[in-house]
Each structure stands twice: as C-alpha cells, then as structure tokens.
Short mmCIF file of C-alpha atoms and ligand atoms in Angstrom, two decimals:
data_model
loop_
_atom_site.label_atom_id
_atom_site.label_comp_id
_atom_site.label_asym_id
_atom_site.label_seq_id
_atom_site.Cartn_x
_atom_site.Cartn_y
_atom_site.Cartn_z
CA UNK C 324 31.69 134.07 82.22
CA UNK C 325 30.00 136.71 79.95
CA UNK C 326 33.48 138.20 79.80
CA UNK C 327 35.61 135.16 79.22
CA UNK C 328 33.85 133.44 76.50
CA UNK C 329 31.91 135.88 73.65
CA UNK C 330 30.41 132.98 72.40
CA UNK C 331 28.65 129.89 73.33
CA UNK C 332 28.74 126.49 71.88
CA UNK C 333 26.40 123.12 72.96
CA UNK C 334 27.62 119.98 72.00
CA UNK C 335 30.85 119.06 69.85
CA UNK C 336 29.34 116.87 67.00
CA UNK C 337 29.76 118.22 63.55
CA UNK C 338 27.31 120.87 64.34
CA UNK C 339 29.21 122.26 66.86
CA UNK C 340 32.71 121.29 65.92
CA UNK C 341 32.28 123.44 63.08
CA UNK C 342 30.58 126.37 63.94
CA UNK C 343 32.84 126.64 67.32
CA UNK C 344 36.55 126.62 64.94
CA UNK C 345 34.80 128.98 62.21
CA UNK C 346 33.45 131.55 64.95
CA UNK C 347 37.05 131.38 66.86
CA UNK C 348 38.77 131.11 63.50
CA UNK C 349 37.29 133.31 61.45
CA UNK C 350 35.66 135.59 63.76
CA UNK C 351 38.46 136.11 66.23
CA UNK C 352 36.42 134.85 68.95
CA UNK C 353 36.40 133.16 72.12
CA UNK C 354 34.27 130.53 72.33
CA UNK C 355 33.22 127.35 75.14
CA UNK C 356 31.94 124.46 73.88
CA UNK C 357 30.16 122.15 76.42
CA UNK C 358 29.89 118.79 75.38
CA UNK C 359 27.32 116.60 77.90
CA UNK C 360 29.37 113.29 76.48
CA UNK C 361 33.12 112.43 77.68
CA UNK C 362 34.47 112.86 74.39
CA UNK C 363 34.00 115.22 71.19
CA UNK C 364 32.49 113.72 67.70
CA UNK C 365 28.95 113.64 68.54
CA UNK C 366 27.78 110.73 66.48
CA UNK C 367 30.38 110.24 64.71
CA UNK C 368 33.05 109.41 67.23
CA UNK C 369 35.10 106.19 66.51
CA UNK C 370 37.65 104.52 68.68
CA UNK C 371 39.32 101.16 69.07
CA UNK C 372 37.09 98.40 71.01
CA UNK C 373 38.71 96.02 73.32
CA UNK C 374 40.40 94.22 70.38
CA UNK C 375 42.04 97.39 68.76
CA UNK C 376 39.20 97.35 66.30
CA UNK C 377 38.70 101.05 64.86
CA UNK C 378 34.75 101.20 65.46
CA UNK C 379 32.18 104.08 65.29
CA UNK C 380 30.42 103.81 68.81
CA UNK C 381 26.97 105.39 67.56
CA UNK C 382 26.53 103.25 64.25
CA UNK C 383 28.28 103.34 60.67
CA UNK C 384 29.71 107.02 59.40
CA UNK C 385 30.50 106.82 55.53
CA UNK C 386 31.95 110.32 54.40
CA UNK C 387 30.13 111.22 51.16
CA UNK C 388 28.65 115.00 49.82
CA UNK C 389 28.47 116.98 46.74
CA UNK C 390 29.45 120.20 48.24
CA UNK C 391 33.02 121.29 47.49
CA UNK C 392 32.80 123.67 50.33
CA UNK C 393 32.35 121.09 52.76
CA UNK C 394 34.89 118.43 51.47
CA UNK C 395 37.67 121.47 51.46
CA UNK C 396 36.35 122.45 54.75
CA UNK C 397 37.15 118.82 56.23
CA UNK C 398 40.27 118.61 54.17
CA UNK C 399 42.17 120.83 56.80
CA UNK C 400 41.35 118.55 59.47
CA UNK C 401 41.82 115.46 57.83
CA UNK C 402 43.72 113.45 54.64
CA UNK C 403 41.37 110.96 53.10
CA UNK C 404 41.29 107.29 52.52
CA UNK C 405 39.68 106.18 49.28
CA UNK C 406 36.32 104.54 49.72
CA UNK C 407 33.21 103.38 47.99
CA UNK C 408 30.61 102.21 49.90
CA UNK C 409 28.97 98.76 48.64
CA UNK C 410 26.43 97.28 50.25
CA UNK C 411 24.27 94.75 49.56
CA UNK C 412 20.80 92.79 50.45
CA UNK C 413 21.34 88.99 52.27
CA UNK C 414 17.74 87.59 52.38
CA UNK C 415 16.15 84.07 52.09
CA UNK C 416 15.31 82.65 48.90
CA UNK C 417 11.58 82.88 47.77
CA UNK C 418 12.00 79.10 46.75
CA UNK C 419 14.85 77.30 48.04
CA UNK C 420 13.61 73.94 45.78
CA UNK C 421 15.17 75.64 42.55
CA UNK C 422 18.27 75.68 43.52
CA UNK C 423 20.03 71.81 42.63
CA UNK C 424 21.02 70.57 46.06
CA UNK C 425 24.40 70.72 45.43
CA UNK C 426 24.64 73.97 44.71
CA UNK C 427 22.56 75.00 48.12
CA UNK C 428 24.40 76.68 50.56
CA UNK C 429 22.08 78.13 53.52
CA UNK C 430 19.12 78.91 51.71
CA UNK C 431 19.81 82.59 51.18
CA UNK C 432 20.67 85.34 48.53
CA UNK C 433 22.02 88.33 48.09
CA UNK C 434 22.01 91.15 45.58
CA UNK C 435 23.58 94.69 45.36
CA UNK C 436 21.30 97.33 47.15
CA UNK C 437 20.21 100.32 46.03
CA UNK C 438 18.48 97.45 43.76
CA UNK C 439 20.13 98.00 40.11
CA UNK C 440 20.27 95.96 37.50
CA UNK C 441 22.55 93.77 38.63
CA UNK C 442 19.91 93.24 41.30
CA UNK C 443 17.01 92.35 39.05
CA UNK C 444 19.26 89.77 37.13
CA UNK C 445 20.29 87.79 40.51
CA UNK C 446 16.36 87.81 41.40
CA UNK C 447 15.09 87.13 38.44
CA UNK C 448 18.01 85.08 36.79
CA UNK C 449 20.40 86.25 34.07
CA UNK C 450 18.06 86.10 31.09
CA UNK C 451 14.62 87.35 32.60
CA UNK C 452 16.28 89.38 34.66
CA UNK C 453 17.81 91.54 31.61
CA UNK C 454 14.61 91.83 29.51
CA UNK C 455 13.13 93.39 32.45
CA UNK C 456 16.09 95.80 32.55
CA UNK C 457 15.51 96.50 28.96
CA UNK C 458 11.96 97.27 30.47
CA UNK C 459 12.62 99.20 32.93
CA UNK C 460 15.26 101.47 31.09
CA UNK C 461 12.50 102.03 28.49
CA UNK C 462 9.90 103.24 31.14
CA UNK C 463 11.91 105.63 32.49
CA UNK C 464 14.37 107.00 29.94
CA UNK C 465 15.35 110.15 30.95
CA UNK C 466 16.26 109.13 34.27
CA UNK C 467 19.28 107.56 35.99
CA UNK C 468 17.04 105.98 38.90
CA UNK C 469 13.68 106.16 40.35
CA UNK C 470 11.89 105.15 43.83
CA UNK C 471 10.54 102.67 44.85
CA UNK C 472 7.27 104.59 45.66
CA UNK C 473 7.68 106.38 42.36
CA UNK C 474 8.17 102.52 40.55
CA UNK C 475 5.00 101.46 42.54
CA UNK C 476 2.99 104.09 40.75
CA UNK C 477 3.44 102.85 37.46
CA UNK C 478 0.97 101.32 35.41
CA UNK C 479 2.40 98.87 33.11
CA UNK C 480 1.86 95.41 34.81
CA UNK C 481 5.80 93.99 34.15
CA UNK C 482 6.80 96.94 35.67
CA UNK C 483 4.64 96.79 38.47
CA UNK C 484 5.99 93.55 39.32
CA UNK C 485 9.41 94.68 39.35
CA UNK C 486 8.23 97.32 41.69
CA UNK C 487 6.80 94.84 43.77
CA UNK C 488 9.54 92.30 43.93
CA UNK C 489 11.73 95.42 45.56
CA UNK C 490 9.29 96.53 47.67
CA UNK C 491 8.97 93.19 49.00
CA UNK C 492 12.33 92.22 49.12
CA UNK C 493 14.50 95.40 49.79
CA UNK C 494 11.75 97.82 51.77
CA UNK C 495 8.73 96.89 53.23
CA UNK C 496 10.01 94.42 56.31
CA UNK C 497 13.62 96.56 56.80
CA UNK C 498 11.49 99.95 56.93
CA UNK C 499 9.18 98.03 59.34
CA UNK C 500 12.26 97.16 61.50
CA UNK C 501 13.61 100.46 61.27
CA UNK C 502 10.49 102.50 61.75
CA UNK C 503 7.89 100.41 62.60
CA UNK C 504 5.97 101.77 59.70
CA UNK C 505 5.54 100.81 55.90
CA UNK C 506 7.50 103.10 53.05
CA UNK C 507 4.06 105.09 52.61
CA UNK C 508 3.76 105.54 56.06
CA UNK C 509 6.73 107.40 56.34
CA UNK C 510 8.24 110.58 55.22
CA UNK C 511 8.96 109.97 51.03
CA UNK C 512 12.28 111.34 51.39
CA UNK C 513 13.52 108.64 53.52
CA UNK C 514 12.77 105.68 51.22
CA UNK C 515 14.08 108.19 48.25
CA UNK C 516 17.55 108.13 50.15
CA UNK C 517 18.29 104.55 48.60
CA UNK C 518 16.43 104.69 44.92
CA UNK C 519 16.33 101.91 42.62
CA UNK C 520 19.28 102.18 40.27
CA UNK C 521 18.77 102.41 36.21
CA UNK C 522 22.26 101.76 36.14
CA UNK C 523 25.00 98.61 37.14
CA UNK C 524 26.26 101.40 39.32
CA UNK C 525 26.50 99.55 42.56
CA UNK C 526 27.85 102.36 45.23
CA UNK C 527 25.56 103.22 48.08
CA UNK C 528 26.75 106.83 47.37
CA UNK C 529 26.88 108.47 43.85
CA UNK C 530 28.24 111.92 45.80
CA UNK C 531 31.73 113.51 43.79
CA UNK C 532 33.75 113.21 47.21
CA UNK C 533 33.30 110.30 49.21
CA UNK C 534 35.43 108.54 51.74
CA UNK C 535 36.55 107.99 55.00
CA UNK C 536 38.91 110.01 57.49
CA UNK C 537 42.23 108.22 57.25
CA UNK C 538 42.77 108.44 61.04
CA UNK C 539 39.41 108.41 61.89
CA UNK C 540 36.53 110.78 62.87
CA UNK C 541 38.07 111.47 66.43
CA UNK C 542 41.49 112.97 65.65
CA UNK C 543 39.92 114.78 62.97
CA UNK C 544 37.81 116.44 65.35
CA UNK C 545 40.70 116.91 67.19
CA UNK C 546 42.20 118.82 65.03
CA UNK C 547 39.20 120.86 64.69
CA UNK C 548 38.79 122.00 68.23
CA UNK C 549 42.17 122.42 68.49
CA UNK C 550 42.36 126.33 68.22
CA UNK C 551 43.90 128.71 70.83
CA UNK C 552 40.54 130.33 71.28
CA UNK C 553 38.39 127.42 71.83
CA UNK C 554 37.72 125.82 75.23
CA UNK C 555 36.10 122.24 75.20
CA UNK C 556 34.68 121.06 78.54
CA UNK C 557 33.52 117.62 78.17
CA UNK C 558 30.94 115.71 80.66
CA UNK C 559 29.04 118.53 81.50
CA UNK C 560 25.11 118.92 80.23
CA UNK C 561 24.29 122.49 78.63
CA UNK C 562 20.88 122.28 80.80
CA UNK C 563 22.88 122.37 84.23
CA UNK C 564 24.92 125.76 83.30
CA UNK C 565 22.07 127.24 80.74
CA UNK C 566 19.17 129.10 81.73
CA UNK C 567 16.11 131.36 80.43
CA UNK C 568 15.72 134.42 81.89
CA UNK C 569 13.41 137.59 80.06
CA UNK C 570 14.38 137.44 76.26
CA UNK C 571 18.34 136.33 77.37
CA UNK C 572 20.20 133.58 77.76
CA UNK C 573 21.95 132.85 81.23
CA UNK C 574 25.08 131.02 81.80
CA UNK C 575 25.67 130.51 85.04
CA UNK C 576 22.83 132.58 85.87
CA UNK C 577 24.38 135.92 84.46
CA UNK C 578 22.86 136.80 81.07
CA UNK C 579 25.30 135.89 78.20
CA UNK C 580 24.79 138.18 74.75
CA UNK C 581 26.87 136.41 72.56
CA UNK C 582 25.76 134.17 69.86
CA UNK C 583 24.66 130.68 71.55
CA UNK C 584 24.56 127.78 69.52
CA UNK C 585 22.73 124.83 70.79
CA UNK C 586 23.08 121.36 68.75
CA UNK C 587 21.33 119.23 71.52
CA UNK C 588 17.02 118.03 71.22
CA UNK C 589 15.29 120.94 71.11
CA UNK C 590 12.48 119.74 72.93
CA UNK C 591 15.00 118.59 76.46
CA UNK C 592 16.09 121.94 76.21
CA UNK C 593 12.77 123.41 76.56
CA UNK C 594 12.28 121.23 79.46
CA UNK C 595 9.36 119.48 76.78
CA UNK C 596 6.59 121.86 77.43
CA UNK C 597 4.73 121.40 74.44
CA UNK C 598 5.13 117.02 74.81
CA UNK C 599 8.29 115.28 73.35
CA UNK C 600 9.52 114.90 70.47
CA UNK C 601 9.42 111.21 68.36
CA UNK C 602 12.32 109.86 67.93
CA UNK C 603 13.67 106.21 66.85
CA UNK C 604 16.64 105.11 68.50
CA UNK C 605 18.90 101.87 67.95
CA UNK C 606 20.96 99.33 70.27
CA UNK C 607 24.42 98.42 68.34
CA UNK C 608 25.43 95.29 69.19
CA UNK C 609 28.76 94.83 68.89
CA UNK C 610 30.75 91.36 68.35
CA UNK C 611 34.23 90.39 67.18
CA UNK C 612 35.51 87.35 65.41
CA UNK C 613 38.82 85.37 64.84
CA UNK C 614 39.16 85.80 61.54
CA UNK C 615 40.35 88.40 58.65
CA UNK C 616 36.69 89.31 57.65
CA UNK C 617 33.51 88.44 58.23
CA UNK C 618 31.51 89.58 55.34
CA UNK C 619 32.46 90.49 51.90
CA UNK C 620 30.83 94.22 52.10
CA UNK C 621 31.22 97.04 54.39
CA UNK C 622 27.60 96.60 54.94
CA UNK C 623 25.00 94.19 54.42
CA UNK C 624 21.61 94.64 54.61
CA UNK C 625 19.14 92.15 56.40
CA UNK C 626 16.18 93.38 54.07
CA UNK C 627 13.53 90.44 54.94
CA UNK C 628 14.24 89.21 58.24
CA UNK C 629 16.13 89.29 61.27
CA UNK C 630 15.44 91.51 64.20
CA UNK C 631 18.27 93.91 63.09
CA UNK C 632 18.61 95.86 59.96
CA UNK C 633 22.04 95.44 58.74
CA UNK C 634 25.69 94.68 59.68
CA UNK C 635 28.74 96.75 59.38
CA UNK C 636 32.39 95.55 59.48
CA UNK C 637 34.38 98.20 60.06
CA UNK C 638 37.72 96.95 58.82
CA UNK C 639 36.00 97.45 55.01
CA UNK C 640 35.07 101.00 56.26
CA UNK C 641 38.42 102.09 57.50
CA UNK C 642 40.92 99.94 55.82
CA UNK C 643 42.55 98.62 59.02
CA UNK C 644 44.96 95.84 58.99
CA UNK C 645 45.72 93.95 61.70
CA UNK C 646 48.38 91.10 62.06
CA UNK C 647 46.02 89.10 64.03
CA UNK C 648 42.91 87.57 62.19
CA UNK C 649 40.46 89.61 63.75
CA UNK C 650 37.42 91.57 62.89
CA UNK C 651 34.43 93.69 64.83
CA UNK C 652 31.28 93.56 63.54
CA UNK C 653 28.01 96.14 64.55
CA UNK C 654 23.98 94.66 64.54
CA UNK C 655 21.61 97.43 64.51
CA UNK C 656 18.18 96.98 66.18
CA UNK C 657 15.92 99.83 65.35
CA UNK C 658 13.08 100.92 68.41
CA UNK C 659 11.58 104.00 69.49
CA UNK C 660 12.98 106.27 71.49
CA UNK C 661 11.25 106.33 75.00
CA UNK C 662 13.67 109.48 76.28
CA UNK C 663 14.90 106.59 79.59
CA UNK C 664 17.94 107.22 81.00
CA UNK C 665 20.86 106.04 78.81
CA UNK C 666 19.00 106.20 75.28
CA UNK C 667 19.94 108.32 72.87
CA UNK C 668 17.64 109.55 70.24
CA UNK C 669 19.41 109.03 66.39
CA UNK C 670 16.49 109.52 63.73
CA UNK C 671 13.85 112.40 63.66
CA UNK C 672 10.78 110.97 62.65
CA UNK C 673 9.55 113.43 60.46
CA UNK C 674 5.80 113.76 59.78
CA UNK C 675 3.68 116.98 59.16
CA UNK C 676 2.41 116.29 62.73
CA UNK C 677 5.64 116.39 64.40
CA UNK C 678 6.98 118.91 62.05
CA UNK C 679 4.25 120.79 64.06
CA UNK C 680 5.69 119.78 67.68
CA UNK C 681 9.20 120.98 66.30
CA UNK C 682 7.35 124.31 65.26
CA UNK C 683 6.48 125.21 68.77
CA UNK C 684 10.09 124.75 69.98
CA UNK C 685 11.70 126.69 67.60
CA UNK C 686 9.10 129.61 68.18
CA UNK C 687 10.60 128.92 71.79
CA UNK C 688 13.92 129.29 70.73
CA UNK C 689 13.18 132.64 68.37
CA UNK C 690 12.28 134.56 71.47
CA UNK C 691 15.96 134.62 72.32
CA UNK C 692 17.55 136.60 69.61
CA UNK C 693 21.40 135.27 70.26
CA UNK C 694 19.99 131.10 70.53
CA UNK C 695 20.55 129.63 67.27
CA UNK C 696 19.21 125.74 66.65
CA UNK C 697 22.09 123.84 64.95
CA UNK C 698 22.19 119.84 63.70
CA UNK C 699 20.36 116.95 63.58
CA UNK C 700 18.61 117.47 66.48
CA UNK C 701 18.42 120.81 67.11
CA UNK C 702 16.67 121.14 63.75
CA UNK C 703 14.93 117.91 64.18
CA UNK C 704 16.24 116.54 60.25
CA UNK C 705 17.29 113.58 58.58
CA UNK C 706 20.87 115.29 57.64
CA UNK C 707 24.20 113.54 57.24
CA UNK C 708 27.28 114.98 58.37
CA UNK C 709 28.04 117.07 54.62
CA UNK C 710 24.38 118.81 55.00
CA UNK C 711 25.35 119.62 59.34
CA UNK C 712 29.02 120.63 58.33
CA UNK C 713 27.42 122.99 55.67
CA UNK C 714 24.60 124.21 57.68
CA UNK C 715 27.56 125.04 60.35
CA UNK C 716 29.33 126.92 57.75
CA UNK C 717 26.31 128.95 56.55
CA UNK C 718 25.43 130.01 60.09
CA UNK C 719 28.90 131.45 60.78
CA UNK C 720 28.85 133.16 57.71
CA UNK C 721 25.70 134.53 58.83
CA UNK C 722 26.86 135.42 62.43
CA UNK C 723 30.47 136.91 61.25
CA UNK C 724 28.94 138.91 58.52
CA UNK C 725 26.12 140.58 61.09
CA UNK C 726 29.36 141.33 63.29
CA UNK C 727 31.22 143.12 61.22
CA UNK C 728 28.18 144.87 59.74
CA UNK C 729 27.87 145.73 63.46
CA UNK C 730 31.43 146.80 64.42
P1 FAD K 857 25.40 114.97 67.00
O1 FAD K 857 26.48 114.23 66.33
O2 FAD K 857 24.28 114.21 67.61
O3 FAD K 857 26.07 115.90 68.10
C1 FAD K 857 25.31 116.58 69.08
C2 FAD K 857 26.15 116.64 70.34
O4 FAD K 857 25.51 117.47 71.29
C3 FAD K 857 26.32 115.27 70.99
O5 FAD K 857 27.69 115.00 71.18
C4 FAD K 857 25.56 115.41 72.30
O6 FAD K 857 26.15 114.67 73.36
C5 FAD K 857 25.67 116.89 72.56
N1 FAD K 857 24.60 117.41 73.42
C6 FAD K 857 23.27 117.23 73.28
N2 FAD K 857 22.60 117.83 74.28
C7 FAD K 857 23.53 118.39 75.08
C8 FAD K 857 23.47 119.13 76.28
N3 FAD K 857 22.30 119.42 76.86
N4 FAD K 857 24.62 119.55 76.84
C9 FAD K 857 25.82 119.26 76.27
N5 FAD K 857 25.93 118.57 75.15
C10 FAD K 857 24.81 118.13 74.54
N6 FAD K 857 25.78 110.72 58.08
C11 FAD K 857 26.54 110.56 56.97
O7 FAD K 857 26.85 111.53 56.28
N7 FAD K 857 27.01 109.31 56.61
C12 FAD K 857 26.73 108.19 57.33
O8 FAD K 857 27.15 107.09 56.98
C13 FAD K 857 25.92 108.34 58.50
N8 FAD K 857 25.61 107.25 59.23
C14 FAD K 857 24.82 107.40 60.33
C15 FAD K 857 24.49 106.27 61.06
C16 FAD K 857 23.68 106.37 62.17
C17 FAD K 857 23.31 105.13 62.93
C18 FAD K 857 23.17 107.64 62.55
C19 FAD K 857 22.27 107.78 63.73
C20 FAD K 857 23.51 108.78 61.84
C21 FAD K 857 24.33 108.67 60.72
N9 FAD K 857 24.70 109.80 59.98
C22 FAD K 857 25.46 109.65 58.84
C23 FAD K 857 24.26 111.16 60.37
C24 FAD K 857 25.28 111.86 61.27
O9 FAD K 857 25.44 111.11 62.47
C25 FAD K 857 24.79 113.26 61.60
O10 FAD K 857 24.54 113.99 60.42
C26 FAD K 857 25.77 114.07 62.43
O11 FAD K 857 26.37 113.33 63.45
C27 FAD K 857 25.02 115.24 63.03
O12 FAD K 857 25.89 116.04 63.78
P2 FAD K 857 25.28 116.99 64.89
O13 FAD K 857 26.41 117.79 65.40
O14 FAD K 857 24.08 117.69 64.38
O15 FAD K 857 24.71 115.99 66.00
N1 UDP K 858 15.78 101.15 53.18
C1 UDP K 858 15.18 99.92 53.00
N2 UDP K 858 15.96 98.85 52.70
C2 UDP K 858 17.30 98.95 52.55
C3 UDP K 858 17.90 100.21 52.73
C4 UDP K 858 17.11 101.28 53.07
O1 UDP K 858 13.97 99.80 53.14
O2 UDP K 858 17.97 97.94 52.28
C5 UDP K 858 14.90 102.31 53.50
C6 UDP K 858 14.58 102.37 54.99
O3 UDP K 858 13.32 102.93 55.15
C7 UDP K 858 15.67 103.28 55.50
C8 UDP K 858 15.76 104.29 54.38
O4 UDP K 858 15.57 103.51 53.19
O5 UDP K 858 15.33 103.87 56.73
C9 UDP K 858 17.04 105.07 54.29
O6 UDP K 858 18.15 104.15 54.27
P1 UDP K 858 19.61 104.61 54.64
O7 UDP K 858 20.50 103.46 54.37
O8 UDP K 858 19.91 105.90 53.98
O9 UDP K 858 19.46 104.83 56.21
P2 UDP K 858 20.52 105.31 57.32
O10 UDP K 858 21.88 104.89 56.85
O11 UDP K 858 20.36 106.79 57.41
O12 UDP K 858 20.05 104.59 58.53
#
C-alpha cells in the first residue's frame, strides 16, 4: 500500500474532500480516501427522495462564509444559485383572547428569527413594539446586534423585558430541545450563533457569499474527488484497515509514512480509552406533501413547543421546480448521542470538561507525527462547512510547504 498511495485520507466530507484534491492537486500526490459511508459528502450529501425531491439526508446545509478563499475554492467545483436564508419563529400566542375571533386563525404567531426589529413589533404590536426599538437602538449604539445572554445582562428594566420576552420565546425551550440544557448552561458561542438583530435585517446569515450549490452538494463533491490521483473507496471503515503500531501508522498492517488525515470521532478511533465523547445527535423525519409548498420560509423555527426544533423545505433551499405539486419537508428531533449502532453523532457539546476528554485524544493522536485531526469531529467543534473547507486548506498549505522545504 505504502507504495501506491503517499498519502492517506479518512472520510470524504468537506474535511476530507478538500484536503484529499489540494494534496493530489497541489502536491502532486497520490492519495486514498476511505469513506466508512456508501457515498461521498459527509454531512452534507443531498439526493432526491422517493418523490424526486432534492433533500440533504443529514439535516439542512445553507452555503454562507466570509472567507474569499473558501468561496473561490468551492467556485471550481460548483456555479452558485442565489440564496438568502430566512427563517422565522412559529409559536403559540401568549394570549389568544386579543386577537378578534375573526381574525383567529390557529392560535399561533410568527416573527422573523434572529429576533430584529421586525420581531419586537409583531410581539409587541406596531406602536409599542417600535418605542422599544427606539430603546433598544439607544442601549446599544455602537452595535449592529447583541445576544441574548449579553441583552439579559442589562440593567435598565424595559430592556430587560425585551431580553426576556426573547429568551422566552426564541431560546430557552428550543435550546432545551436541542441540548437539553438552558442558554447559560451551554457553551456562549452557541446561543451567539443567532444574535438579536439591531437591524430589520432579516437573513439568518449576514456572511458576503452565501448560497447554495446549483446542482447540489453531491456533484459538487464529485467534481472535487474527481482527480486522476485520487482513489475513493466508499463503504469501508478507516478502523478495519488502520492500525497503531510504535509511533506509526499501519495500513494494512505495514507502517504508512505519509501524511494521514483522519476526519472521523476522535475518540472511536482511539478505541475510547479515556471514556466517550458527548455528543447530541438528531432523527430527521422526513415527509412529503401534495402541494407546491408547504411553508412560506426555507426554515421555520418551532421556538416554544413541539418535540422538534424546526422544519426545512427544501424546495426554498434549492430552488427546485417540479411540474407536479409536490414538496418534502425535514422535522428535526434533537437527543443525545448514545454511540448505538446506526446513530450518528452531529453536534460537539462543548464544555471546559469535555474540552478536557478531547485533550487526551488529541495528545493520542500527537504521538503519531504523520496523523493529523481534521473536521467537525476530528476536532470535536461547532464549525460549518466555510470554517472545515478553510481549515482543509490551511492544513495542506501546511503539509505541501513542509514537503518542499523537505525535498
Ligand atoms: P463530516 O461531514 O461529518 O464528514 C466526516 C466523514 O468521515 C463522514 O462521511 C463519515 O462517514 C466519515 N468517517 C468517519 N469515521 C470514519 C471511519 N472510521 N472510516 C471511514 N470514514 C469515516 N454548516 C454550514 O455551513 N451551514 C449549514 O446550514 C449547516 N447545517 C448543518 C445542519 C446539521 C443538522 C448539521 C449536523 C451540521 C450542519 N452544518 C452546517 C455543519 C456541516 O455539516 C459541517 O461543518 C461539515 O459537514 C463538516 O465536514 P467534515 O468533513 O468535518 O465532517
Ligand atoms: N437557537 C434558539 N432558537 C432559535 C435558533 C437558535 O434557541 O430559534 C439557539 C439554540 O441553542 C441553537 C443555537 O442557537 O442550538 C444555534 O442555532 P443555529 O441555528 O445556528 O443551529 P444549527 O443550525 O447549527 O443547528
């Protein structure tokens, strides 16, 4: 093997999708991916359901960075379809009995999310709703948005409310679903991801580039992987072909020097010696209608109750049109991740404990010069696809530039 392949790549997300083209690319080398799934994409994989739906089998992928670098990078693989994610909160009214009978349609509400100030004046009505705007801009002038555990700190008892209208009504019971723990409880940067707007601006996403493959994740990756010196074998798990011997990485039981670049859990590859790592994973459940659409947004957002946390449609994602009047739909129910057969870990949950756990692995990992820990999981972060693509990028430029200092 050791003189077939000079490099070694684990999985064929965006972590390794990248870093196997660059090395082959760019480095002039040959590289194996293994990829433990029957197709390439990692998370991001989409393909048509029974109904010739375009759907994204592992939840939701909205295409949005700031990086330059990264949106040129996926440029060669892919032309772009224009698209804005919108998303917005459906919840029950706090008083039903306001609204004139007539006017009642099932009791419930919705309002654009992140919570702007659009937001405030459907909560709070028109008039009310724009004083405390006024308020709000005032408090924090210098800034375009704040969070919500940031807007629970402040002391000024209007604004307090505000912050605890949104707390109630946007985060509290969906980061209980999600995580099974309140906002505080969890790592600030998570709640931070979806701020509360000083602005009308009503995109989920204020990122430069944003938008989704035209074709769709798959062919992109495709195109990717499709180099003369890459070889993708799909359905076969890293751990079956990848061992440890003294400081060196075996394939197939003969030690293998070349850069390896794993982008699975780093705690199943260490056979969890130190304990496993937490993880949250979800169940998508999937259902189609007979009709053009089923919601008005790409998203929406089941903020107060339900058992699941939101609902994609992917026609608004992708832009498909279909002659038939017909439409998929995704529920996502959020539970922890118990590591049983068939489950697949999606979210990190990062805390300074399990920061700690992840420590012990990647001192694991350091012991074998030529392992590199790429991704999501292999890094055990909260990244989207722009921050893996560029982290893929970075480590290439890394490995290629220690080559040729070498050669
Ligand atoms: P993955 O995509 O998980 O790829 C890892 C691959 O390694 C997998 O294919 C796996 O099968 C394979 N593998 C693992 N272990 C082994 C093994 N032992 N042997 C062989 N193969 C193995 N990001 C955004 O930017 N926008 C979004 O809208 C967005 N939505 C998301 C929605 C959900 C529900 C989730 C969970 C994530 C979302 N993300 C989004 C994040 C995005 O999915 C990740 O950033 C990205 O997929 C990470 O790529 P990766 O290569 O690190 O990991
Ligand atoms: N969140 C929330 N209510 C919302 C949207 C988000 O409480 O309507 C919180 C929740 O804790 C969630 C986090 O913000 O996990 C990040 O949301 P995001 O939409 O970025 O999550 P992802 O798309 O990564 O699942």
């Amino acid at each position: 093997m050791e003189k077939s392949f000079d490099c070694l790549v684990i999985g064929a997300g965006y972590a390794g999708g990248v870093a196997a083209r660059e090395l082959a690319e760019r480095g002039g080398l040959r590289v194996l991916v293994l990829e433990r799934r029957d197709h390439i994409g990692g998370n991001a994989y989409d393909c048509l359901d029974e109904h010739g739906i375009l759907i994204h089998k592992y939840g939701p992928h909205i295409f949005h960075t700031s990086s330059k670098r990264v949106f040129d990078y996926l440029s060669r693989f892919t032309r772009w379809r224009r698209y804005q994610h919108r998303v917005i909160a459906n919840l029950p009214r706090d008083n039903p009995e306001v609204v004139p009978a007539h006017k009642r349609t099932d009791g419930r509400f919705c309002f654009p999310v992140p919570f702007n100030l659009d937001s405030l004046e459907a909560a709070f009505g028109k008039a009310e709703g724009s004083r405390l705007g006024e308020k709000l801009l005032a408090a924090y002038p210098a800034q375009s948005q704040v969070t919500i555990l940031e807007l629970r700190q402040n002391p000024d008892p209007e604004v307090a409310a505000i912050a605890e209208y949104v707390y109630e009504h946007v985060f509290v019971h969906y980061t209980m679903k999600q995580w099974g723990q309140t906002p505080e409880e969890i790592d600030p940067a998570t709640t931070a991801r979806v701020p509360v707007r000083l602005s009308r601006d009503d995109r989920y996403f204020q990122d430069p580039w944003q938008g989704m493959p035209l074709e769709g994740y798959t062919p992109m990756f495709q195109r990717m992987l499709d180099h003369p010196s890459i070889t993708v074998e799909l359905g076969v798990d890293a751990r079956d072909r990848v061992s440890f011997g003294e400081g060196q990485v075996l394939l197939d039981g003969v030690p293998f020097s070349g850069p390896v670049i794993f982008t699975g859990q780093a705690d199943e590859l260490f056979g969890f010696q130190d304990g496993r790592l937490p993880y949250r994973t979800l169940d998508f459940r999937l259902e189609t209608y007979d009709r053009q659409f089923y919601q008005s947004h790409g998203t929406v957002n089941y903020t107060v109750d339900e058992d699941f946390t939101r609902i994609t449609e992917f026609k608004h994602l992708t832009g498909q049109r279909l002659q038939d009047p017909v439409t998929s739909i995704m529920k996502e129910y959020s539970r922890a991740y118990t590591g049983a057969e068939g489950e697949t870990p999606y979210y990190a949950i990062i805390s300074p404990e399990n920061n700690a756990l992840y420590a012990k692995y990647q001192a694991r990992a350091e012991a074998y010069p030529n392992l590199h820990l790429l991704g999501r999981l292999a890094e055990y972060k909260y990244y989207n696809m722009d921050a893996i693509v560029l982290r893929a990028l970075e480590l290439c430029d890394r490995l290629l530039e220690d080559k040729e200092g070498n050669s």
